[in-house]
Amino acid sequence: WFIQPMLRPMLALLASGSTALTVGVAPSTARSTRAVSQPAMSSSDRCAVWVVGCGVPKRGMGWYHAKQVIEGDVPNAAVTAVVEPWFLGAGADSPPGKAFAEWAEAMKEKGVAFCDSVDAVPVAEGERTLALISGRTAD
């Protein structure tokens, strides 16, 4: 519910080439735009989104934000990378790590890269990119 009011203005500014960015909070009555017809985006309008700190599928906020973008709730945005050091490292063999691996396999078919660090993310020259950082307060 929160990604819509926050990401739409950011992505619109990125797509316009503007360097100024103002973030505001939309009213709590904001609703999903899934049912609204959106114009097709050209590759120059697209903003690549890296989700840093994805978390457990169906539990983590990073996962939920990734899901929203992947499902088209944020026009002109595409998740191109997920950075998840824990589940792609020491936590891979845990039960949540196995759930993450299963989801990651399904998302790789959609062109999403999975990396254990930001340094490992493939960067496309000239591509507008937004890093959506989602972590716990303790992190």
Tab-separated table of N, CA and C in Angstrom:
chain	number	residue	atom	x	y	z
A	1	TRP	N	0.815	-1.200	0.000
A	1	TRP	CA	0.000	0.000	0.000
A	1	TRP	C	0.852	1.255	0.000
A	2	PHE	N	2.065	1.178	0.497
A	2	PHE	CA	2.885	2.370	0.658
A	2	PHE	C	3.754	2.675	-0.560
A	3	ILE	N	4.071	1.675	-1.355
A	3	ILE	CA	4.985	1.890	-2.481
A	3	ILE	C	4.397	2.846	-3.517
A	4	GLN	N	3.099	2.784	-3.726
A	4	GLN	CA	2.473	3.624	-4.731
A	4	GLN	C	2.733	5.110	-4.498
A	5	PRO	N	2.345	5.660	-3.344
A	5	PRO	CA	2.509	7.100	-3.173
A	5	PRO	C	3.969	7.530	-3.129
A	6	MET	N	4.870	6.650	-2.745
A	6	MET	CA	6.265	7.049	-2.636
A	6	MET	C	7.031	6.904	-3.957
A	7	LEU	N	6.829	5.813	-4.662
A	7	LEU	CA	7.623	5.552	-5.860
A	7	LEU	C	7.134	6.281	-7.094
A	8	ARG	N	5.851	6.488	-7.237
A	8	ARG	CA	5.341	7.135	-8.447
A	8	ARG	C	6.000	8.487	-8.706
A	9	PRO	N	6.042	9.401	-7.721
A	9	PRO	CA	6.683	10.689	-8.010
A	9	PRO	C	8.181	10.549	-8.269
A	10	MET	N	8.830	9.626	-7.554
A	10	MET	CA	10.266	9.432	-7.770
A	10	MET	C	10.533	8.928	-9.178
A	11	LEU	N	9.770	7.945	-9.611
A	11	LEU	CA	9.969	7.379	-10.936
A	11	LEU	C	9.617	8.379	-12.023
A	12	ALA	N	8.592	9.187	-11.804
A	12	ALA	CA	8.229	10.204	-12.786
A	12	ALA	C	9.364	11.208	-12.942
A	13	LEU	N	9.966	11.614	-11.832
A	13	LEU	CA	11.088	12.546	-11.912
A	13	LEU	C	12.296	11.914	-12.582
A	14	LEU	N	12.579	10.668	-12.255
A	14	LEU	CA	13.702	9.989	-12.896
A	14	LEU	C	13.478	9.876	-14.399
A	15	ALA	N	12.268	9.540	-14.800
A	15	ALA	CA	11.963	9.394	-16.218
A	15	ALA	C	12.072	10.731	-16.951
A	16	SER	N	11.789	11.826	-16.243
A	16	SER	CA	11.855	13.142	-16.874
A	16	SER	C	13.281	13.663	-16.981
A	17	GLY	N	14.206	13.014	-16.284
A	17	GLY	CA	15.588	13.467	-16.313
A	17	GLY	C	15.892	14.537	-15.286
A	18	SER	N	14.908	14.889	-14.463
A	18	SER	CA	15.095	15.914	-13.446
A	18	SER	C	16.057	15.435	-12.368
A	19	THR	N	16.825	16.365	-11.804
A	19	THR	CA	17.722	16.005	-10.718
A	19	THR	C	17.128	16.352	-9.362
A	20	ALA	N	16.011	17.089	-9.349
A	20	ALA	CA	15.371	17.456	-8.087
A	20	ALA	C	14.371	16.381	-7.699
A	21	LEU	N	14.322	16.076	-6.435
A	21	LEU	CA	13.399	15.039	-5.980
A	21	LEU	C	12.775	15.468	-4.666
A	22	THR	N	11.454	15.561	-4.648
A	22	THR	CA	10.713	15.869	-3.439
A	22	THR	C	9.832	14.674	-3.124
A	23	VAL	N	9.900	14.199	-1.901
A	23	VAL	CA	9.106	13.042	-1.510
A	23	VAL	C	8.026	13.491	-0.558
A	24	GLY	N	6.803	13.090	-0.832
A	24	GLY	CA	5.681	13.404	0.031
A	24	GLY	C	4.915	12.136	0.353
A	25	VAL	N	4.066	12.211	1.325
A	25	VAL	CA	3.245	11.065	1.696
A	25	VAL	C	1.829	11.328	1.203
A	26	ALA	N	1.305	10.384	0.451
A	26	ALA	CA	-0.052	10.509	-0.071
A	26	ALA	C	-1.050	10.121	1.008
A	27	PRO	N	-2.281	10.521	0.851
A	27	PRO	CA	-3.304	10.148	1.826
A	27	PRO	C	-3.426	8.633	1.940
A	28	SER	N	-3.892	8.184	3.090
A	28	SER	CA	-4.019	6.752	3.330
A	28	SER	C	-5.107	6.122	2.478
A	29	THR	N	-5.851	6.922	1.736
A	29	THR	CA	-6.906	6.388	0.878
A	29	THR	C	-6.365	5.943	-0.478
A	30	ALA	N	-5.055	6.024	-0.697
A	30	ALA	CA	-4.469	5.618	-1.977
A	30	ALA	C	-4.792	4.157	-2.257
A	31	ARG	N	-5.140	3.863	-3.467
A	31	ARG	CA	-5.512	2.509	-3.861
A	31	ARG	C	-4.607	2.026	-4.990
A	32	SER	N	-4.580	0.728	-5.194
A	32	SER	CA	-3.791	0.124	-6.259
A	32	SER	C	-4.267	0.625	-7.612
A	33	THR	N	-3.337	0.750	-8.552
A	33	THR	CA	-3.674	1.202	-9.897
A	33	THR	C	-3.761	0.045	-10.872
A	34	ARG	N	-3.751	-1.172	-10.375
A	34	ARG	CA	-3.756	-2.334	-11.257
A	34	ARG	C	-4.873	-2.298	-12.286
A	35	ALA	N	-6.043	-1.830	-11.899
A	35	ALA	CA	-7.182	-1.841	-12.802
A	35	ALA	C	-7.147	-0.672	-13.786
A	36	VAL	N	-6.297	0.302	-13.555
A	36	VAL	CA	-6.211	1.480	-14.403
A	36	VAL	C	-5.329	1.172	-15.603
A	37	SER	N	-5.796	1.551	-16.778
A	37	SER	CA	-5.015	1.335	-17.988
A	37	SER	C	-3.837	2.298	-17.995
A	38	GLN	N	-2.656	1.773	-18.229
A	38	GLN	CA	-1.444	2.589	-18.254
A	38	GLN	C	-0.880	2.613	-19.668
A	39	PRO	N	-0.365	3.751	-20.110
A	39	PRO	CA	0.241	3.788	-21.436
A	39	PRO	C	1.481	2.910	-21.463
A	40	ALA	N	1.765	2.351	-22.618
A	40	ALA	CA	2.969	1.527	-22.765
A	40	ALA	C	4.190	2.403	-22.567
A	41	MET	N	5.200	1.864	-21.895
A	41	MET	CA	6.395	2.659	-21.651
A	41	MET	C	7.461	2.311	-22.673
A	42	SER	N	8.177	3.322	-23.080
A	42	SER	CA	9.313	3.072	-23.952
A	42	SER	C	10.510	2.754	-23.063
A	43	SER	N	11.526	2.164	-23.641
A	43	SER	CA	12.691	1.811	-22.831
A	43	SER	C	13.356	3.049	-22.244
A	44	SER	N	13.200	4.210	-22.893
A	44	SER	CA	13.807	5.429	-22.352
A	44	SER	C	13.024	5.968	-21.162
A	45	ASP	N	11.750	5.578	-21.018
A	45	ASP	CA	10.930	6.002	-19.888
A	45	ASP	C	11.085	5.087	-18.686
A	46	ARG	N	11.640	3.928	-18.888
A	46	ARG	CA	11.706	2.913	-17.840
A	46	ARG	C	12.755	3.270	-16.789
A	47	CYS	N	12.433	2.928	-15.565
A	47	CYS	CA	13.382	3.078	-14.465
A	47	CYS	C	13.648	1.688	-13.890
A	48	ALA	N	14.908	1.302	-13.863
A	48	ALA	CA	15.290	0.027	-13.266
A	48	ALA	C	15.227	0.167	-11.752
A	49	VAL	N	14.681	-0.841	-11.090
A	49	VAL	CA	14.571	-0.821	-9.626
A	49	VAL	C	15.382	-1.971	-9.066
A	50	TRP	N	16.273	-1.654	-8.146
A	50	TRP	CA	17.020	-2.665	-7.407
A	50	TRP	C	16.400	-2.727	-6.016
A	51	VAL	N	15.977	-3.902	-5.599
A	51	VAL	CA	15.440	-4.071	-4.253
A	51	VAL	C	16.579	-4.580	-3.378
A	52	VAL	N	16.999	-3.761	-2.447
A	52	VAL	CA	18.123	-4.087	-1.564
A	52	VAL	C	17.554	-4.456	-0.204
A	53	GLY	N	17.750	-5.709	0.199
A	53	GLY	CA	17.193	-6.198	1.453
A	53	GLY	C	15.782	-6.716	1.246
A	54	CYS	N	15.646	-7.710	0.428
A	54	CYS	CA	14.338	-8.227	0.022
A	54	CYS	C	13.591	-8.917	1.158
A	55	GLY	N	14.256	-9.812	1.860
A	55	GLY	CA	13.600	-10.541	2.940
A	55	GLY	C	12.874	-11.780	2.456
A	56	VAL	N	12.102	-12.355	3.343
A	56	VAL	CA	11.410	-13.612	3.098
A	56	VAL	C	10.168	-13.379	2.231
A	57	PRO	N	9.971	-14.186	1.192
A	57	PRO	CA	8.755	-14.060	0.391
A	57	PRO	C	7.500	-14.190	1.255
A	58	LYS	N	6.549	-13.323	0.982
A	58	LYS	CA	5.264	-13.235	1.668
A	58	LYS	C	5.374	-12.748	3.113
A	59	ARG	N	6.580	-12.305	3.523
A	59	ARG	CA	6.754	-11.758	4.877
A	59	ARG	C	7.534	-10.452	4.880
A	60	GLY	N	8.559	-10.332	4.058
A	60	GLY	CA	9.417	-9.149	4.071
A	60	GLY	C	8.827	-7.994	3.279
A	61	MET	N	9.026	-6.773	3.770
A	61	MET	CA	8.529	-5.592	3.055
A	61	MET	C	9.260	-5.402	1.738
A	62	GLY	N	10.547	-5.719	1.701
A	62	GLY	CA	11.273	-5.625	0.435
A	62	GLY	C	10.665	-6.550	-0.607
A	63	TRP	N	10.344	-7.767	-0.182
A	63	TRP	CA	9.692	-8.718	-1.088
A	63	TRP	C	8.370	-8.146	-1.579
A	64	TYR	N	7.595	-7.551	-0.681
A	64	TYR	CA	6.292	-7.019	-1.064
A	64	TYR	C	6.443	-5.874	-2.060
A	65	HIS	N	7.409	-4.992	-1.840
A	65	HIS	CA	7.652	-3.898	-2.789
A	65	HIS	C	8.076	-4.457	-4.145
A	66	ALA	N	8.945	-5.468	-4.143
A	66	ALA	CA	9.359	-6.097	-5.400
A	66	ALA	C	8.146	-6.670	-6.120
A	67	LYS	N	7.293	-7.343	-5.397
A	67	LYS	CA	6.077	-7.942	-5.961
A	67	LYS	C	5.209	-6.869	-6.609
A	68	GLN	N	5.042	-5.740	-5.928
A	68	GLN	CA	4.220	-4.664	-6.470
A	68	GLN	C	4.774	-4.148	-7.794
A	69	VAL	N	6.084	-3.943	-7.855
A	69	VAL	CA	6.689	-3.436	-9.087
A	69	VAL	C	6.606	-4.496	-10.185
A	70	ILE	N	6.924	-5.733	-9.862
A	70	ILE	CA	6.889	-6.815	-10.847
A	70	ILE	C	5.484	-6.998	-11.411
A	71	GLU	N	4.475	-6.841	-10.577
A	71	GLU	CA	3.088	-7.014	-11.026
A	71	GLU	C	2.529	-5.789	-11.746
A	72	GLY	N	3.327	-4.740	-11.895
A	72	GLY	CA	2.896	-3.589	-12.671
A	72	GLY	C	2.193	-2.495	-11.909
A	73	ASP	N	2.254	-2.517	-10.590
A	73	ASP	CA	1.616	-1.463	-9.806
A	73	ASP	C	2.324	-0.120	-9.940
A	74	VAL	N	3.556	-0.130	-10.404
A	74	VAL	CA	4.314	1.108	-10.584
A	74	VAL	C	4.685	1.211	-12.065
A	75	PRO	N	3.912	1.975	-12.820
A	75	PRO	CA	4.198	2.092	-14.248
A	75	PRO	C	5.598	2.648	-14.474
A	76	ASN	N	6.215	2.223	-15.534
A	76	ASN	CA	7.549	2.675	-15.936
A	76	ASN	C	8.658	2.150	-15.041
A	77	ALA	N	8.347	1.242	-14.148
A	77	ALA	CA	9.369	0.662	-13.282
A	77	ALA	C	9.474	-0.830	-13.563
A	78	ALA	N	10.684	-1.336	-13.438
A	78	ALA	CA	10.909	-2.774	-13.618
A	78	ALA	C	11.986	-3.209	-12.634
A	79	VAL	N	11.688	-4.245	-11.853
A	79	VAL	CA	12.715	-4.782	-10.958
A	79	VAL	C	13.737	-5.490	-11.827
A	80	THR	N	14.965	-5.009	-11.776
A	80	THR	CA	16.035	-5.627	-12.559
A	80	THR	C	17.001	-6.400	-11.671
A	81	ALA	N	16.996	-6.092	-10.370
A	81	ALA	CA	17.917	-6.784	-9.463
A	81	ALA	C	17.359	-6.819	-8.054
A	82	VAL	N	17.679	-7.912	-7.375
A	82	VAL	CA	17.384	-8.057	-5.948
A	82	VAL	C	18.711	-8.342	-5.266
A	83	VAL	N	19.030	-7.538	-4.261
A	83	VAL	CA	20.257	-7.726	-3.486
A	83	VAL	C	19.849	-8.275	-2.123
A	84	GLU	N	20.278	-9.483	-1.842
A	84	GLU	CA	19.894	-10.138	-0.587
A	84	GLU	C	21.087	-10.924	-0.055
A	85	PRO	N	21.961	-10.269	0.731
A	85	PRO	CA	23.173	-10.936	1.216
A	85	PRO	C	22.910	-12.128	2.131
A	86	TRP	N	21.873	-12.075	2.948
A	86	TRP	CA	21.644	-13.156	3.902
A	86	TRP	C	21.163	-14.429	3.208
A	87	PHE	N	20.105	-14.330	2.413
A	87	PHE	CA	19.542	-15.523	1.793
A	87	PHE	C	20.343	-16.008	0.591
A	88	LEU	N	21.285	-15.218	0.132
A	88	LEU	CA	22.201	-15.671	-0.918
A	88	LEU	C	23.567	-15.995	-0.314
A	89	GLY	N	23.609	-16.052	1.002
A	89	GLY	CA	24.850	-16.348	1.716
A	89	GLY	C	24.585	-17.310	2.849
A	90	ALA	N	24.923	-16.886	4.062
A	90	ALA	CA	24.852	-17.761	5.238
A	90	ALA	C	23.446	-18.274	5.542
A	91	GLY	N	22.402	-17.559	5.160
A	91	GLY	CA	21.039	-17.980	5.455
A	91	GLY	C	20.381	-18.811	4.360
A	92	ALA	N	21.136	-19.175	3.335
A	92	ALA	CA	20.562	-19.887	2.188
A	92	ALA	C	19.974	-21.249	2.555
A	93	ASP	N	20.566	-21.941	3.518
A	93	ASP	CA	20.103	-23.288	3.871
A	93	ASP	C	19.003	-23.300	4.931
A	94	SER	N	18.630	-22.148	5.433
A	94	SER	CA	17.549	-22.078	6.427
A	94	SER	C	16.207	-22.270	5.717
A	95	PRO	N	15.148	-22.629	6.457
A	95	PRO	CA	13.832	-22.752	5.817
A	95	PRO	C	13.397	-21.473	5.076
A	96	PRO	N	13.566	-20.261	5.664
A	96	PRO	CA	13.220	-19.068	4.893
A	96	PRO	C	14.133	-18.893	3.671
A	97	GLY	N	15.397	-19.296	3.799
A	97	GLY	CA	16.323	-19.209	2.669
A	97	GLY	C	15.895	-20.086	1.514
A	98	LYS	N	15.351	-21.236	1.828
A	98	LYS	CA	14.855	-22.137	0.779
A	98	LYS	C	13.617	-21.550	0.106
A	99	ALA	N	12.753	-20.899	0.882
A	99	ALA	CA	11.581	-20.229	0.298
A	99	ALA	C	12.033	-19.085	-0.607
A	100	PHE	N	13.063	-18.347	-0.175
A	100	PHE	CA	13.611	-17.265	-0.983
A	100	PHE	C	14.175	-17.813	-2.291
A	101	ALA	N	14.923	-18.921	-2.223
A	101	ALA	CA	15.526	-19.513	-3.419
A	101	ALA	C	14.458	-19.942	-4.427
A	102	GLU	N	13.362	-20.480	-3.931
A	102	GLU	CA	12.267	-20.905	-4.813
A	102	GLU	C	11.671	-19.699	-5.535
A	103	TRP	N	11.421	-18.622	-4.785
A	103	TRP	CA	10.888	-17.401	-5.390
A	103	TRP	C	11.892	-16.808	-6.374
A	104	ALA	N	13.180	-16.816	-5.998
A	104	ALA	CA	14.222	-16.255	-6.866
A	104	ALA	C	14.259	-16.977	-8.207
A	105	GLU	N	14.135	-18.283	-8.196
A	105	GLU	CA	14.135	-19.047	-9.451
A	105	GLU	C	12.990	-18.599	-10.354
A	106	ALA	N	11.817	-18.407	-9.785
A	106	ALA	CA	10.664	-17.960	-10.572
A	106	ALA	C	10.881	-16.551	-11.121
A	107	MET	N	11.527	-15.685	-10.352
A	107	MET	CA	11.742	-14.297	-10.779
A	107	MET	C	12.866	-14.183	-11.805
A	108	LYS	N	13.826	-15.086	-11.773
A	108	LYS	CA	14.897	-15.077	-12.775
A	108	LYS	C	14.317	-15.239	-14.171
A	109	GLU	N	13.219	-15.990	-14.293
A	109	GLU	CA	12.548	-16.160	-15.581
A	109	GLU	C	11.977	-14.846	-16.091
A	110	LYS	N	11.772	-13.881	-15.189
A	110	LYS	CA	11.259	-12.561	-15.560
A	110	LYS	C	12.392	-11.567	-15.784
A	111	GLY	N	13.630	-12.051	-15.758
A	111	GLY	CA	14.774	-11.192	-16.030
A	111	GLY	C	15.360	-10.486	-14.825
A	112	VAL	N	15.003	-10.904	-13.631
A	112	VAL	CA	15.516	-10.273	-12.413
A	112	VAL	C	16.842	-10.951	-12.029
A	113	ALA	N	17.877	-10.152	-11.811
A	113	ALA	CA	19.173	-10.666	-11.344
A	113	ALA	C	19.156	-10.731	-9.821
A	114	PHE	N	19.762	-11.762	-9.264
A	114	PHE	CA	19.855	-11.905	-7.809
A	114	PHE	C	21.317	-11.863	-7.429
A	115	CYS	N	21.658	-10.950	-6.503
A	115	CYS	CA	23.052	-10.705	-6.142
A	115	CYS	C	23.196	-10.647	-4.628
A	116	ASP	N	24.389	-11.010	-4.147
A	116	ASP	CA	24.635	-10.974	-2.708
A	116	ASP	C	25.190	-9.634	-2.237
A	117	SER	N	25.476	-8.729	-3.164
A	117	SER	CA	25.938	-7.381	-2.795
A	117	SER	C	25.583	-6.404	-3.908
A	118	VAL	N	25.516	-5.132	-3.575
A	118	VAL	CA	25.237	-4.095	-4.570
A	118	VAL	C	26.347	-4.066	-5.615
A	119	ASP	N	27.575	-4.307	-5.194
A	119	ASP	CA	28.695	-4.316	-6.142
A	119	ASP	C	28.551	-5.373	-7.227
A	120	ALA	N	27.780	-6.420	-6.964
A	120	ALA	CA	27.619	-7.518	-7.925
A	120	ALA	C	26.474	-7.288	-8.920
A	121	VAL	N	25.698	-6.221	-8.744
A	121	VAL	CA	24.560	-5.964	-9.630
A	121	VAL	C	25.067	-5.499	-10.996
A	122	PRO	N	24.570	-6.129	-12.068
A	122	PRO	CA	24.951	-5.663	-13.409
A	122	PRO	C	24.356	-4.278	-13.670
A	123	VAL	N	25.174	-3.366	-14.140
A	123	VAL	CA	24.740	-1.996	-14.369
A	123	VAL	C	24.699	-1.744	-15.870
A	124	ALA	N	23.547	-1.287	-16.351
A	124	ALA	CA	23.402	-0.942	-17.766
A	124	ALA	C	23.768	0.534	-17.940
A	125	GLU	N	24.646	0.806	-18.849
A	125	GLU	CA	25.104	2.172	-19.120
A	125	GLU	C	23.926	3.067	-19.503
A	126	GLY	N	23.802	4.197	-18.823
A	126	GLY	CA	22.770	5.183	-19.131
A	126	GLY	C	21.381	4.847	-18.634
A	127	GLU	N	21.217	3.754	-17.912
A	127	GLU	CA	19.894	3.359	-17.424
A	127	GLU	C	19.562	4.100	-16.133
A	128	ARG	N	18.366	4.641	-16.065
A	128	ARG	CA	17.911	5.258	-14.820
A	128	ARG	C	17.666	4.146	-13.817
A	129	THR	N	18.154	4.339	-12.603
A	129	THR	CA	18.065	3.285	-11.592
A	129	THR	C	17.648	3.864	-10.256
A	130	LEU	N	16.775	3.133	-9.582
A	130	LEU	CA	16.329	3.490	-8.243
A	130	LEU	C	16.638	2.313	-7.334
A	131	ALA	N	17.368	2.542	-6.256
A	131	ALA	CA	17.616	1.497	-5.263
A	131	ALA	C	16.578	1.645	-4.164
A	132	LEU	N	15.745	0.629	-4.022
A	132	LEU	CA	14.721	0.605	-2.993
A	132	LEU	C	15.306	-0.207	-1.841
A	133	ILE	N	15.688	0.475	-0.767
A	133	ILE	CA	16.356	-0.183	0.358
A	133	ILE	C	15.317	-0.524	1.411
A	134	SER	N	15.233	-1.796	1.727
A	134	SER	CA	14.245	-2.268	2.694
A	134	SER	C	14.942	-3.169	3.703
A	135	GLY	N	15.012	-2.710	4.918
A	135	GLY	CA	15.657	-3.501	5.950
A	135	GLY	C	14.977	-3.292	7.282
A	136	ARG	N	15.330	-4.124	8.215
A	136	ARG	CA	14.792	-3.976	9.557
A	136	ARG	C	15.530	-2.851	10.282
A	137	THR	N	14.896	-2.273	11.267
A	137	THR	CA	15.518	-1.187	12.011
A	137	THR	C	16.846	-1.602	12.601
A	138	ALA	N	16.950	-2.832	13.065
A	138	ALA	CA	18.187	-3.322	13.662
A	138	ALA	C	19.312	-3.457	12.656
A	139	ASP	N	18.976	-3.582	11.369
A	139	ASP	CA	19.998	-3.727	10.332
A	139	ASP	C	20.675	-2.406	10.066
